[in-house]
Short mmCIF file of C-alpha atoms in Angstrom, two decimals:
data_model
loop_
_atom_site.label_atom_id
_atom_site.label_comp_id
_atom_site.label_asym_id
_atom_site.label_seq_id
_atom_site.Cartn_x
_atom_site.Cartn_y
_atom_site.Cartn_z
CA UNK A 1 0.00 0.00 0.00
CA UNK A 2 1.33 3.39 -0.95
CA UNK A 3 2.65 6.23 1.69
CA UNK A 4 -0.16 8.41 0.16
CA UNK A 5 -3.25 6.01 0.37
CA UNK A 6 -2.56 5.55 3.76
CA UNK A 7 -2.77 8.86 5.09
CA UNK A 8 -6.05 9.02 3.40
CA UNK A 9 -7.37 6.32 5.02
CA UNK A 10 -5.97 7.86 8.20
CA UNK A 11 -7.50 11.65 7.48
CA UNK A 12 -11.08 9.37 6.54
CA UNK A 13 -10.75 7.75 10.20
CA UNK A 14 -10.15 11.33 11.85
CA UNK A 15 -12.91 12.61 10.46
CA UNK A 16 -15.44 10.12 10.88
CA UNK A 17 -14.30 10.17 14.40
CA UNK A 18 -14.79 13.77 14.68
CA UNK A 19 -18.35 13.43 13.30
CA UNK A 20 -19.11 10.89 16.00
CA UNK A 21 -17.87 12.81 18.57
CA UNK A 22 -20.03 15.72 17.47
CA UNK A 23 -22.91 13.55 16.74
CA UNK A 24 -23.01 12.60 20.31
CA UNK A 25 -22.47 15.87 21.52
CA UNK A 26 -25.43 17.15 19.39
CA UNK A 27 -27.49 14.45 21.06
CA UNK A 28 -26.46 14.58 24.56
CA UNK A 29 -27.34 18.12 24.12
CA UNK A 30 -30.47 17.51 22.63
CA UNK A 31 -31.31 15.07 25.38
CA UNK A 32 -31.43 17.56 27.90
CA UNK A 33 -33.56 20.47 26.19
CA UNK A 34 -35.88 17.88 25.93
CA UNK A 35 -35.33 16.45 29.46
CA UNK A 36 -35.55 20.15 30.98
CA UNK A 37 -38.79 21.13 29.17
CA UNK A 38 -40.58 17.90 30.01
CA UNK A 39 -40.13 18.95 33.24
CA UNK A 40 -41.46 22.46 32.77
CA UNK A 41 -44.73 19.86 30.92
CA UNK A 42 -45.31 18.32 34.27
CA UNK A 43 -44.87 20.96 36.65
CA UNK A 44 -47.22 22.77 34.03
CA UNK A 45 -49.41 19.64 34.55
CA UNK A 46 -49.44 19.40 38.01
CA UNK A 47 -50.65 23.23 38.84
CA UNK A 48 -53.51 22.56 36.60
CA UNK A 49 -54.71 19.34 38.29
CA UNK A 50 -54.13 21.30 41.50
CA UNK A 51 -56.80 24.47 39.62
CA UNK A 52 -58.72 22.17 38.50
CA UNK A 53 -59.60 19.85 41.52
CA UNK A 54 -59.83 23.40 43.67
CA UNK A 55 -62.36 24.39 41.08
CA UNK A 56 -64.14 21.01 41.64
CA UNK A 57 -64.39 21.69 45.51
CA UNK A 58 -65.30 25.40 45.27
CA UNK A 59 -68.32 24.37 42.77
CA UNK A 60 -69.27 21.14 44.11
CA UNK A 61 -72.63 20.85 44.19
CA UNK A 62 -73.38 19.19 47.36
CA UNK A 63 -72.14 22.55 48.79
CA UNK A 64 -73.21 25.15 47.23
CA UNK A 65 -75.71 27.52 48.70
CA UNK A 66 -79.09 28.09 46.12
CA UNK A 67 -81.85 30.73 46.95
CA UNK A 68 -85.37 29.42 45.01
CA UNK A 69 -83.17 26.97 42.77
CA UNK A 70 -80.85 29.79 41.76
CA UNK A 71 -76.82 28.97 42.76
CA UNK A 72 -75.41 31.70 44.93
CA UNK A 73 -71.85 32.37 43.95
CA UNK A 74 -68.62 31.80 46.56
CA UNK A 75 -70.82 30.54 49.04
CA UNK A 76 -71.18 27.42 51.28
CA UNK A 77 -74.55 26.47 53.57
CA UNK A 78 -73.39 25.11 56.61
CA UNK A 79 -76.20 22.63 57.07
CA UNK A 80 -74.91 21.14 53.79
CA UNK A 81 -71.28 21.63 55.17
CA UNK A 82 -72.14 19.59 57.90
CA UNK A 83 -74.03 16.72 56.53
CA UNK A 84 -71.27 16.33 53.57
CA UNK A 85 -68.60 15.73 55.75
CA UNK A 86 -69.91 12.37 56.53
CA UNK A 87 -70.98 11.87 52.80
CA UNK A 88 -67.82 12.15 51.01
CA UNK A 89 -66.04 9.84 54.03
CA UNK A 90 -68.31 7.24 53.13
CA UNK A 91 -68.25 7.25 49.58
CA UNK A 92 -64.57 7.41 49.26
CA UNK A 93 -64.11 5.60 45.97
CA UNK A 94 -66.31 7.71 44.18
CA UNK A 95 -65.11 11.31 45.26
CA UNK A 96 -61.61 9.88 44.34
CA UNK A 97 -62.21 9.96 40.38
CA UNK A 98 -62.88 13.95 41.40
CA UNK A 99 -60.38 14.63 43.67
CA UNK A 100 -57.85 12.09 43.74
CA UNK A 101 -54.83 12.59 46.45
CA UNK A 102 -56.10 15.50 48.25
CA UNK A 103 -57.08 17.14 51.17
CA UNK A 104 -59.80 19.33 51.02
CA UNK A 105 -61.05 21.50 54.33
CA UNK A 106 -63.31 24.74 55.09
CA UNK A 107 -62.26 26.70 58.29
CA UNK A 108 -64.69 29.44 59.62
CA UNK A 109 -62.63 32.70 60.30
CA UNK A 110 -64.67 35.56 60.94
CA UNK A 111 -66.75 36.25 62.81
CA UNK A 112 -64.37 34.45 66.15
CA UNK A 113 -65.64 31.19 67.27
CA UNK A 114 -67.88 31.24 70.36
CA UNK A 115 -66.80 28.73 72.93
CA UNK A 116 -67.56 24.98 71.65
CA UNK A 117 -68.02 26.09 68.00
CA UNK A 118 -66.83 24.00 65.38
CA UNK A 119 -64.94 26.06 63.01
CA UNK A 120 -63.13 23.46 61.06
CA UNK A 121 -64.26 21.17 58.59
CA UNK A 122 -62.28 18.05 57.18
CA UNK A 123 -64.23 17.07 53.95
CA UNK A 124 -62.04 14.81 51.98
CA UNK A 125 -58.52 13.15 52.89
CA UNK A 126 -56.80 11.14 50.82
CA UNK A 127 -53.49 12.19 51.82
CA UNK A 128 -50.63 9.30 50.01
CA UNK A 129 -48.08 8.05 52.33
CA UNK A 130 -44.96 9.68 50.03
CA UNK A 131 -46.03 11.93 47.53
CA UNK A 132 -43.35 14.43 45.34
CA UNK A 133 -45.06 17.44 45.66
CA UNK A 134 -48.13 19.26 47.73
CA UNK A 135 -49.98 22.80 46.43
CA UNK A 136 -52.30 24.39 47.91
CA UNK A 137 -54.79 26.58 47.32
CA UNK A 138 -57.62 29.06 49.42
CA UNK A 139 -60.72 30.06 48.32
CA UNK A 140 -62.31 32.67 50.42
CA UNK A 141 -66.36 31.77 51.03
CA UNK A 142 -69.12 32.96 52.47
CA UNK A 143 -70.60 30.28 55.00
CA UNK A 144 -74.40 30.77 54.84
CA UNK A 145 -76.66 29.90 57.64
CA UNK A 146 -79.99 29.32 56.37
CA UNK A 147 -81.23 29.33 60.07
CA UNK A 148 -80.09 32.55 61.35
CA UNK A 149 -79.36 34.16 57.48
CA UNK A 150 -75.87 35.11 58.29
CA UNK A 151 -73.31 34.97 55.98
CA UNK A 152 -69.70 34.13 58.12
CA UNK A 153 -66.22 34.23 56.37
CA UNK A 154 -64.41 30.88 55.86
CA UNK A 155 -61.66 29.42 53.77
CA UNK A 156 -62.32 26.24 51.32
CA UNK A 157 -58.33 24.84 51.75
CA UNK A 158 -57.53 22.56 48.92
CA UNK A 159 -54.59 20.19 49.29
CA UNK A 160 -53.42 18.87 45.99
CA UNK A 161 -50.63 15.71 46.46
CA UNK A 162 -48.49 14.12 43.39
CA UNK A 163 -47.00 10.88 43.62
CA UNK B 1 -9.93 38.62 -3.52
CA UNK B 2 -9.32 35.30 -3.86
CA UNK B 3 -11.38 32.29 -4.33
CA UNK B 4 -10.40 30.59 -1.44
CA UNK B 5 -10.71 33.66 0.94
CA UNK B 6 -14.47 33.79 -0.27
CA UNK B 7 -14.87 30.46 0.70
CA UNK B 8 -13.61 31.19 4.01
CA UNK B 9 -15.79 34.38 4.57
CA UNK B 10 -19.00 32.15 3.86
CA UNK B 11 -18.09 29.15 5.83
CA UNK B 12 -17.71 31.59 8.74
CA UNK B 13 -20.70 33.57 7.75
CA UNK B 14 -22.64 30.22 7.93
CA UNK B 15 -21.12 29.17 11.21
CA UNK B 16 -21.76 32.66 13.15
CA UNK B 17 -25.74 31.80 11.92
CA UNK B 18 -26.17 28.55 12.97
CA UNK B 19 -24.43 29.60 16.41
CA UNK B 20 -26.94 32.86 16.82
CA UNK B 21 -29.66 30.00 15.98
CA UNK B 22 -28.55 28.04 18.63
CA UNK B 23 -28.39 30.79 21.18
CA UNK B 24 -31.83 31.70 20.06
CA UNK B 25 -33.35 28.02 20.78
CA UNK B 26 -31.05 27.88 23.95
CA UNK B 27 -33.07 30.40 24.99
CA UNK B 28 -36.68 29.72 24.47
CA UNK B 29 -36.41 26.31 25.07
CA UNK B 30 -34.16 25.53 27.79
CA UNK B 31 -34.42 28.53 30.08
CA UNK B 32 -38.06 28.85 29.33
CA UNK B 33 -39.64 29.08 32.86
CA UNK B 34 -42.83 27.17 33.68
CA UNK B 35 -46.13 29.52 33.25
CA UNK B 36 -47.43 29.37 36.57
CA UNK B 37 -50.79 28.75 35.85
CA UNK B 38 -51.71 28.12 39.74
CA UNK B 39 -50.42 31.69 41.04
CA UNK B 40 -52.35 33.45 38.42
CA UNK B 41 -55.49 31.31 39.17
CA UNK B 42 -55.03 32.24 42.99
CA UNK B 43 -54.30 35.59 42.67
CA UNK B 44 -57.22 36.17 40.20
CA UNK B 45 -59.79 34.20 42.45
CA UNK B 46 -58.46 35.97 45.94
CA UNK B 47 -58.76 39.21 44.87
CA UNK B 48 -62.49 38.67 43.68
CA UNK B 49 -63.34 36.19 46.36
CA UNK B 50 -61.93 37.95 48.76
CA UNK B 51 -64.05 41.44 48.32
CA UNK B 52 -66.91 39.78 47.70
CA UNK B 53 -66.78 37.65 50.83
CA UNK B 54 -65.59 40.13 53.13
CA UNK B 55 -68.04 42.84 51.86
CA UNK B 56 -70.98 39.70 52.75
CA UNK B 57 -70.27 39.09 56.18
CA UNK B 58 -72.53 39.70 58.32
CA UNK B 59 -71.53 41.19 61.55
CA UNK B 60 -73.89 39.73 64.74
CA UNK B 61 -72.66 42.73 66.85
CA UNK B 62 -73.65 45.56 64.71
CA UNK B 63 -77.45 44.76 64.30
CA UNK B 64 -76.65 41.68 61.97
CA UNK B 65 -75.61 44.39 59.26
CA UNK B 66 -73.55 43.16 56.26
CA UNK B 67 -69.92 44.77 55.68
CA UNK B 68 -71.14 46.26 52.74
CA UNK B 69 -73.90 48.37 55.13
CA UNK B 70 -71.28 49.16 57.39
CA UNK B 71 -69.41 50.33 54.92
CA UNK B 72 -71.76 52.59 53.10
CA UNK B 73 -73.28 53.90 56.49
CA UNK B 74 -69.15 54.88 56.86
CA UNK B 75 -68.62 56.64 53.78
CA UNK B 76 -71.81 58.38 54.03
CA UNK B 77 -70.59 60.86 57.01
CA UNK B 78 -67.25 59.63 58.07
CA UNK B 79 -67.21 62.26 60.84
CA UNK B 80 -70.50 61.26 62.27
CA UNK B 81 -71.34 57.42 61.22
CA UNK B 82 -74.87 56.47 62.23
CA UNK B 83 -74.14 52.75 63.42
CA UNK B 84 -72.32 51.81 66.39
CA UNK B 85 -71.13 48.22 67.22
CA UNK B 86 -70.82 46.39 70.19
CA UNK B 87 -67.48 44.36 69.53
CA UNK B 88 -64.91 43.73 72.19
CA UNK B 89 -62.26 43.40 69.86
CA UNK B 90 -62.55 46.66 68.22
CA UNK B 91 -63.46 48.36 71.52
CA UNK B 92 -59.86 46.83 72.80
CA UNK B 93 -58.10 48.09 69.82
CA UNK B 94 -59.17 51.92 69.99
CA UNK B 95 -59.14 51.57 73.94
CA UNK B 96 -62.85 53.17 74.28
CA UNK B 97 -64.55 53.80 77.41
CA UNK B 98 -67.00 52.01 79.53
CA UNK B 99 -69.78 51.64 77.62
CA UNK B 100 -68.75 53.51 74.82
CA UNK B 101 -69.44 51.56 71.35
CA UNK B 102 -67.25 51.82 68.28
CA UNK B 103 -68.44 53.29 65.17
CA UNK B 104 -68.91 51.66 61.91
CA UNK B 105 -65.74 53.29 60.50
CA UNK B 106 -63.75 52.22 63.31
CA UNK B 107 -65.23 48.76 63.17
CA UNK B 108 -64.69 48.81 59.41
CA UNK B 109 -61.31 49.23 59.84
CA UNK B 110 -60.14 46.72 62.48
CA UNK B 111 -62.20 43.96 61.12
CA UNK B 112 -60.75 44.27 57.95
CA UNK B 113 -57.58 44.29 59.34
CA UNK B 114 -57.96 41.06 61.24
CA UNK B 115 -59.17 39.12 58.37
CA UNK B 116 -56.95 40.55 56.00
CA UNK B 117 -53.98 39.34 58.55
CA UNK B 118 -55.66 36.11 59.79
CA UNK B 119 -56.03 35.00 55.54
CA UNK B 120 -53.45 36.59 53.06
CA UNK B 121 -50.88 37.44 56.10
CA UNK B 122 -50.40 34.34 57.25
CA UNK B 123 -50.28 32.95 53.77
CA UNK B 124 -47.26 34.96 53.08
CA UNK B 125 -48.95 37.11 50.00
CA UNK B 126 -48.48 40.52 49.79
CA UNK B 127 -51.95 42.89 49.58
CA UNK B 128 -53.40 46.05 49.42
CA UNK B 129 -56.58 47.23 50.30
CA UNK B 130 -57.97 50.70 50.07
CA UNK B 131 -61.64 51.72 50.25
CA UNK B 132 -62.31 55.54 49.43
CA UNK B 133 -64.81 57.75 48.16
CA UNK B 134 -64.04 60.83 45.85
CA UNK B 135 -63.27 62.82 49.08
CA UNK B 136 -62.53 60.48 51.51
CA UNK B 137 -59.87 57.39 52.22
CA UNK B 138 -61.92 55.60 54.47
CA UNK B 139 -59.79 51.88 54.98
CA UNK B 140 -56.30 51.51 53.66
CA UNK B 141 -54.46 48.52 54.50
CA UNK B 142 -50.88 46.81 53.20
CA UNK B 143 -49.22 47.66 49.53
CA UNK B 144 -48.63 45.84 46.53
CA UNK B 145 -46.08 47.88 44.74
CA UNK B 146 -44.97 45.76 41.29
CA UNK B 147 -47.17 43.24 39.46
CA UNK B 148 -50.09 42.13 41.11
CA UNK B 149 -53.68 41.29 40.44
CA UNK B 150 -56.62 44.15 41.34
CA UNK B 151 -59.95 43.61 41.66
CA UNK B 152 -62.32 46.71 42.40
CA UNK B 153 -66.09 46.45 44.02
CA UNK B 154 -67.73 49.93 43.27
CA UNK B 155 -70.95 50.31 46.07
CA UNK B 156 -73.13 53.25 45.43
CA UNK B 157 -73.45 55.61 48.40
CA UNK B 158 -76.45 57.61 47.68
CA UNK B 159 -79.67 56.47 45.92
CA UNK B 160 -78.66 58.94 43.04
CA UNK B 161 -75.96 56.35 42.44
CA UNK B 162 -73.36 59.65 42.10
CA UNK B 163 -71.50 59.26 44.66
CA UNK B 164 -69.48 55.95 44.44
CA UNK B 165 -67.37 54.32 47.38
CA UNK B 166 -64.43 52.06 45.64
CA UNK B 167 -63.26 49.24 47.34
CA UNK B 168 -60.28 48.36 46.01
CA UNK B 169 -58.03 44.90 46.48
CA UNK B 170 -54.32 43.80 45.21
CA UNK B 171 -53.00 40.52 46.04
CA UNK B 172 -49.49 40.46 45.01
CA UNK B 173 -46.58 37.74 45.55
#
């Protein structure tokens, strides 16, 4: 083999090496764009499950306060509030399609608690045993009494876990 | 100039482009920050729950009167409110007399100030309320200077519907 066909073959081998060598540098790059904006996907992701479900709980039906049939807005009855809290407990399976892992609470805040008055609420808890990350949100409501007609201020807390 | 010079210039012409194009997608893509879809959500739905909620409470030691009365019967004659209320709390804070009562503007104020405190304080978010008439500042509590979300609750004063008190709230991070 001649002097000159063999530093051909040696300048072919350089460069294909270099092309490899950039070729995986390209696509270890590439690799993490991707892996850094699938992360901004789920953390997207995971604060619209956590809207969404505290959407669920501030509209949920078996809540809401209604004059004649009509839905009054940001507002909880507190006979309802009362009765529910056993309701969702029991039918645990079901409310989980709605809320899944959460923890969803209403705390009376003004006017201050007389002595012996509940104030807090635990609705739903379905809190998992290690979870990645926790949001929550508060909804300010109005917590009707249909029995006096007062309106009291209290706080719909909504817990949202991921796995 | 020569052939091979030109060939030079364009090679490097073509390099310094496809590095400013990889800057450019550097930039959107990996330092793009998440939208934070939750903070603007909460923010939004404070600021308008919030107002509305407090303005609906209804207050067992000043006749059973709403906020929103208490607040109009304040910015009607904020040197001589009609309705007084019977609340230790606010009689503690302005350190009244024996059997003196405070008066809806006072009440106004320190109620509003201890839900404001017992809610968005001690969640850490910054706020700013204000309630005023054309002539008068009748509440102002907290500031939100920068970006923040601001809802407004206009409640007519006088059956003419002229005279306007604005109640005003910014929740900010």
């Amino acid at each position: 083999m001649g002097k000159k066909s063999q530093i051909q073959m040696g300048e072919s081998i350089a460069i294909l090496f270099i092309f490899f060598v950039l070729l995986i540098f390209g696509f270890v790059f590439y690799m993490n764009i991707m892996k850094g904006s699938a992360k901004v996907e789920v953390e997207e992701n995971i604060q619209l499950k956590a809207v969404g479900i505290a959407q669920k709980a501030s509209f949920l039906p078996e809540l809401q306060c209604s004059e004649e049939n009509v839905r009054v807005e940001d507002c909880i009855d507190r006979h309802k509030l009362e009765a529910v809290h056993n309701l969702l407990s029991e039918n645990n399976i079901y409310y989980f399609d709605i809320f899944e892992f959460s923890n969803i609470s209403v705390r009376k805040v003004y006017p201050f608690p007389e002595v012996g008055e509940t104030i807090d609420w635990e609705l739903y808890d379905n809190v998992p045993g290690e979870f990645t990350s926790k949001l929550s949100t508060f909804i300010p409501v109005s917590l009707f009494n249909s029995t006096t007609k007062s309106y009291d201020f209290g706080i719909l807390a909504v817990e949202v876990y991921t796995k | 100039m020569r052939k091979g010079q030109m060939e030079v210039m364009g090679l490097a012409i073509i390099v310094i482009l496809v590095s400013v194009s990889m800057l450019f997608a550097i930039s959107f893509v990996v330092l793009k920050k998440p939208t934070s879809y939750k903070s603007e959500f909460t923010q939004t739905e404070l600021a308008s729950n919030m107002l509305s909620t407090l303005l609906e409470t209804t207050i067992p030691n000043c006749n059973d009167l709403n906020m929103k009365d208490l607040y109009k019967d304040c910015a009607i004659d904020p040197l001589n409110p009609q309705v007084r209320c019977d609340d230790p709390g606010c009689w503690l804070n302005y350190s009244l007399g024996v059997g003196e009562q405070c008066t809806s503007c006072e009440f106004i104020n320190y109620t509003t100030q201890v839900i404001l405190s017992e809610t968005l304080g001690k969640w850490n978010t910054g706020y700013g309320f204000i309630a005023r008439t054309s002539t008068d500042t009748l509440v102002s509590v907290g500031r939100c200077p920068g970006v923040k979300k601001h809802k407004i609750y206009p409640i007519p004063i006088d059956p003419s519907g002229k005279n306007i008190l604005d109640v005003s709230l910014d929740v900010c991070n």
